[in-house]
Amino acid sequence: MPTLSPEKSVAALDWPRIETDLATRGSATTGVIFSPEECNALAALYDEPGLFRSRVVMQRHGFGQGEYQYFANPLPPVVASWRSALYERLAPLANAWAAAMGQPADYPADHAAYLARCHAAGQLRPTPLLLRYGEGDYNCLHQDLYGDLQFPLQLTVLLSRPGEDFTGGEFVLTEQRPRMQSRAEVVALAQGEAVIFAVNQRPVAGTRGTYRVTMRHGVSRVRSGRRHTLGIIFHDAR
């Protein structure tokens, strides 16, 4: 059976369920979108330094323990294609969120147009990245903001096999509501599955109208093995 294009794969996702989960929890899993072979091929790119613009060792910056690399332009075709296809499906939701929070609802339908806006604002560096964790590694709770312009959603794809390639290393989200304690959620992923989640703030409908909650994400300690993930962020960095 031929592999679907990213555009067709994105269109085939269960968007009513995804949008309901995003509205309820600020995150939603996609089901498996990459085959094991595609996951292994993406993870193998980590050892090709010519593909990347920078490498970050987390413990040097207090970000946690482990490392990640940001892709350079031009992005690998599979990453660029999925980034554009997902953006175009998420842009209407991003506009709905912005309107609900009293912000300009002006995200363009086309990802190239949005990137042109980022570049005009001085955000020129690509943000898709590969992350590698070994035993004992983890990622502190954080937000991927990178500049004044921020698309409100992003996603992470698990490229390794939980329970086989690694143990531990759960994807963790926290949500801070006004005048309430933070709420944490652990998102279980299969190899090749993605989680879509809020970058910073998202709207929540309350009894007195809509209010904003602040989201952060991270990864718990890897207990054994090696864990690779692909991160797709839709805005570029300053």
Short mmCIF file of C-alpha atoms in Angstrom, two decimals:
data_model
loop_
_atom_site.label_atom_id
_atom_site.label_comp_id
_atom_site.label_asym_id
_atom_site.label_seq_id
_atom_site.Cartn_x
_atom_site.Cartn_y
_atom_site.Cartn_z
CA MET A 1 0.00 0.00 0.00
CA PRO A 2 1.49 3.41 -0.93
CA THR A 3 2.36 5.78 1.88
CA LEU A 4 0.01 8.73 2.18
CA SER A 5 1.43 12.20 1.69
CA PRO A 6 1.69 14.39 4.80
CA GLU A 7 -1.27 16.44 3.53
CA LYS A 8 -3.47 13.34 3.19
CA SER A 9 -2.21 11.89 6.47
CA VAL A 10 -3.06 15.11 8.31
CA ALA A 11 -6.50 15.25 6.70
CA ALA A 12 -7.17 11.65 7.79
CA LEU A 13 -6.60 12.35 11.50
CA ASP A 14 -9.57 12.36 13.89
CA TRP A 15 -9.84 16.14 14.10
CA PRO A 16 -13.15 16.33 16.01
CA ARG A 17 -11.60 14.24 18.79
CA ILE A 18 -8.28 16.13 18.64
CA GLU A 19 -10.00 19.52 18.88
CA THR A 20 -12.18 18.33 21.76
CA ASP A 21 -9.12 17.07 23.65
CA LEU A 22 -7.24 20.32 23.01
CA ALA A 23 -10.20 22.32 24.31
CA THR A 24 -10.53 20.10 27.38
CA ARG A 25 -6.90 19.45 28.33
CA GLY A 26 -4.68 21.59 26.10
CA SER A 27 -3.18 18.50 24.45
CA ALA A 28 -4.24 15.72 22.10
CA THR A 29 -2.58 12.60 20.72
CA THR A 30 -2.73 11.87 17.00
CA GLY A 31 -2.39 8.13 16.83
CA VAL A 32 0.58 6.72 14.92
CA ILE A 33 1.62 8.99 12.03
CA PHE A 34 5.11 7.62 11.27
CA SER A 35 6.03 3.99 10.61
CA PRO A 36 8.86 2.33 12.59
CA GLU A 37 11.09 2.67 9.51
CA GLU A 38 10.32 6.39 9.24
CA CYS A 39 10.98 6.85 12.96
CA ASN A 40 14.33 5.08 12.74
CA ALA A 41 15.34 7.13 9.71
CA LEU A 42 14.47 10.38 11.49
CA ALA A 43 16.31 9.37 14.66
CA ALA A 44 19.39 8.48 12.59
CA LEU A 45 19.56 12.06 11.33
CA TYR A 46 20.78 13.07 14.79
CA ASP A 47 24.27 11.81 13.89
CA GLU A 48 24.49 13.95 10.73
CA PRO A 49 25.80 17.28 12.07
CA GLY A 50 25.59 19.01 8.70
CA LEU A 51 21.78 19.02 8.98
CA PHE A 52 21.71 21.18 12.12
CA ARG A 53 22.32 24.83 12.99
CA SER A 54 23.05 24.31 16.69
CA ARG A 55 23.37 21.68 19.42
CA VAL A 56 22.24 22.28 23.01
CA VAL A 57 23.51 20.25 25.98
CA MET A 58 20.73 20.80 28.49
CA GLN A 59 22.70 20.56 31.72
CA ARG A 60 24.95 23.45 30.63
CA HIS A 61 21.95 25.78 30.68
CA GLY A 62 19.90 24.38 33.55
CA PHE A 63 17.32 22.95 31.13
CA GLY A 64 17.61 19.40 32.43
CA GLN A 65 19.90 16.63 31.21
CA GLY A 66 20.27 15.34 27.67
CA GLU A 67 20.70 17.18 24.40
CA TYR A 68 18.94 18.39 21.30
CA GLN A 69 19.75 19.86 17.90
CA TYR A 70 17.88 22.43 15.82
CA PHE A 71 17.66 21.70 12.11
CA ALA A 72 19.20 24.20 9.71
CA ASN A 73 17.49 25.41 6.56
CA PRO A 74 16.60 23.80 4.28
CA LEU A 75 14.76 21.43 6.59
CA PRO A 76 14.71 17.73 5.70
CA PRO A 77 11.82 17.35 3.22
CA VAL A 78 9.77 15.08 5.51
CA VAL A 79 10.00 17.60 8.36
CA ALA A 80 9.20 20.57 6.14
CA SER A 81 6.21 18.81 4.56
CA TRP A 82 4.68 17.73 7.86
CA ARG A 83 5.30 21.17 9.37
CA SER A 84 3.44 22.92 6.56
CA ALA A 85 0.57 20.42 6.39
CA LEU A 86 -0.02 20.50 10.13
CA TYR A 87 0.18 24.29 10.30
CA GLU A 88 -2.50 24.69 7.64
CA ARG A 89 -4.86 22.38 9.55
CA LEU A 90 -4.13 24.03 12.90
CA ALA A 91 -4.28 27.68 11.73
CA PRO A 92 -8.11 27.94 12.00
CA LEU A 93 -7.93 26.58 15.56
CA ALA A 94 -5.14 29.03 16.38
CA ASN A 95 -7.33 31.89 15.14
CA ALA A 96 -10.27 30.65 17.22
CA TRP A 97 -8.05 30.52 20.32
CA ALA A 98 -6.71 34.01 19.65
CA ALA A 99 -10.20 35.43 19.24
CA ALA A 100 -11.36 33.76 22.46
CA MET A 101 -8.45 35.35 24.35
CA GLY A 102 -8.99 38.80 22.86
CA GLN A 103 -5.92 38.65 20.63
CA PRO A 104 -5.63 39.36 16.87
CA ALA A 105 -6.99 36.33 15.01
CA ASP A 106 -4.80 36.84 11.95
CA TYR A 107 -2.74 33.68 11.48
CA PRO A 108 -2.52 33.22 7.69
CA ALA A 109 -3.79 29.99 6.16
CA ASP A 110 -0.45 29.29 4.47
CA HIS A 111 2.64 28.40 6.52
CA ALA A 112 5.02 30.14 4.13
CA ALA A 113 3.10 33.38 4.71
CA TYR A 114 3.37 32.94 8.46
CA LEU A 115 7.12 32.27 8.26
CA ALA A 116 7.51 35.42 6.15
CA ARG A 117 5.86 37.32 9.00
CA CYS A 118 8.27 35.75 11.50
CA HIS A 119 11.26 36.65 9.33
CA ALA A 120 10.09 40.25 8.95
CA ALA A 121 10.02 40.42 12.77
CA GLY A 122 13.63 39.20 13.00
CA GLN A 123 12.76 35.56 13.78
CA LEU A 124 14.90 33.91 11.10
CA ARG A 125 16.16 30.67 12.65
CA PRO A 126 14.27 27.39 12.07
CA THR A 127 12.94 25.70 15.20
CA PRO A 128 12.16 22.03 14.34
CA LEU A 129 14.49 19.86 16.39
CA LEU A 130 15.56 16.35 17.31
CA LEU A 131 16.03 15.47 20.98
CA ARG A 132 18.13 12.63 22.40
CA TYR A 133 17.86 11.36 25.99
CA GLY A 134 19.92 8.65 27.65
CA GLU A 135 19.64 6.96 31.02
CA GLY A 136 19.07 9.55 33.75
CA ASP A 137 18.21 12.35 31.31
CA TYR A 138 15.15 14.57 31.60
CA ASN A 139 13.77 17.91 30.36
CA CYS A 140 12.61 20.58 32.81
CA LEU A 141 9.19 22.15 32.40
CA HIS A 142 9.42 24.96 29.86
CA GLN A 143 7.80 26.84 26.96
CA ASP A 144 9.19 27.12 23.41
CA LEU A 145 8.58 30.84 22.80
CA TYR A 146 11.65 32.08 20.85
CA GLY A 147 10.41 35.60 20.05
CA ASP A 148 7.49 37.99 19.99
CA LEU A 149 5.59 35.95 17.38
CA GLN A 150 4.42 32.57 18.64
CA PHE A 151 2.08 30.09 17.00
CA PRO A 152 -0.02 28.76 19.92
CA LEU A 153 0.32 25.04 19.16
CA GLN A 154 3.21 22.65 18.56
CA LEU A 155 3.81 18.91 18.57
CA THR A 156 6.27 16.23 19.59
CA VAL A 157 6.63 12.85 17.86
CA LEU A 158 8.06 9.89 19.78
CA LEU A 159 10.60 8.12 17.52
CA SER A 160 11.66 5.35 19.95
CA ARG A 161 9.81 2.31 21.29
CA PRO A 162 8.63 2.76 24.89
CA GLY A 163 9.40 -0.28 27.02
CA GLU A 164 11.90 -1.58 24.44
CA ASP A 165 14.29 1.21 23.43
CA PHE A 166 13.80 3.04 26.73
CA THR A 167 11.85 3.09 29.99
CA GLY A 168 10.62 6.13 31.89
CA GLY A 169 10.89 9.33 29.87
CA GLU A 170 7.19 10.23 29.98
CA PHE A 171 5.95 13.40 28.28
CA VAL A 172 4.58 15.72 30.99
CA LEU A 173 2.32 18.78 30.75
CA THR A 174 1.36 21.20 33.48
CA GLU A 175 -1.47 23.71 33.44
CA GLN A 176 -1.64 26.78 35.70
CA ARG A 177 -5.15 28.22 36.09
CA PRO A 178 -5.73 31.57 37.79
CA ARG A 179 -5.82 31.31 41.60
CA MET A 180 -5.47 27.51 41.44
CA GLN A 181 -2.65 25.05 41.94
CA SER A 182 -0.95 23.61 38.86
CA ARG A 183 -2.40 20.48 37.29
CA ALA A 184 -0.07 17.87 35.75
CA GLU A 185 -0.80 15.32 33.04
CA VAL A 186 1.37 12.50 31.70
CA VAL A 187 0.82 11.68 28.03
CA ALA A 188 1.59 8.11 26.97
CA LEU A 189 2.78 7.80 23.36
CA ALA A 190 3.49 4.88 21.06
CA GLN A 191 6.40 4.90 18.62
CA GLY A 192 5.47 7.17 15.71
CA GLU A 193 2.68 8.90 17.62
CA ALA A 194 2.55 12.66 18.21
CA VAL A 195 1.07 14.87 20.89
CA ILE A 196 -0.23 18.30 19.89
CA PHE A 197 -0.21 20.80 22.75
CA ALA A 198 -0.40 24.45 23.70
CA VAL A 199 2.86 26.41 23.48
CA ASN A 200 2.02 29.01 26.12
CA GLN A 201 -1.58 29.97 26.91
CA ARG A 202 -4.93 28.57 25.84
CA PRO A 203 -8.52 29.68 26.39
CA VAL A 204 -10.82 27.91 28.84
CA ALA A 205 -14.56 28.57 29.05
CA GLY A 206 -15.61 29.32 32.62
CA THR A 207 -18.87 30.24 34.31
CA ARG A 208 -17.95 33.94 34.04
CA GLY A 209 -16.58 33.84 30.52
CA THR A 210 -13.34 32.72 28.91
CA TYR A 211 -10.05 32.90 30.80
CA ARG A 212 -6.46 31.95 29.99
CA VAL A 213 -4.42 29.11 31.41
CA THR A 214 -0.64 28.78 31.06
CA MET A 215 0.89 25.51 29.87
CA ARG A 216 4.39 24.09 30.24
CA HIS A 217 5.84 20.79 29.08
CA GLY A 218 8.82 18.57 29.81
CA VAL A 219 10.01 14.96 30.01
CA SER A 220 10.42 12.85 33.14
CA ARG A 221 13.64 10.96 33.89
CA VAL A 222 14.63 8.24 31.45
CA ARG A 223 15.26 5.15 33.57
CA SER A 224 17.03 3.07 30.93
CA GLY A 225 17.90 3.07 27.25
CA ARG A 226 17.80 5.90 24.73
CA ARG A 227 14.82 8.05 23.71
CA HIS A 228 14.57 10.16 20.52
CA THR A 229 11.83 12.63 19.68
CA LEU A 230 11.07 15.07 16.87
CA GLY A 231 9.73 18.48 17.85
CA ILE A 232 7.81 20.59 15.35
CA ILE A 233 7.36 24.24 16.27
CA PHE A 234 5.64 26.45 13.71
CA HIS A 235 7.21 29.84 14.46
CA ASP A 236 10.88 30.53 13.79
CA ALA A 237 13.29 31.90 16.39
CA ARG A 238 14.98 35.24 16.91
#
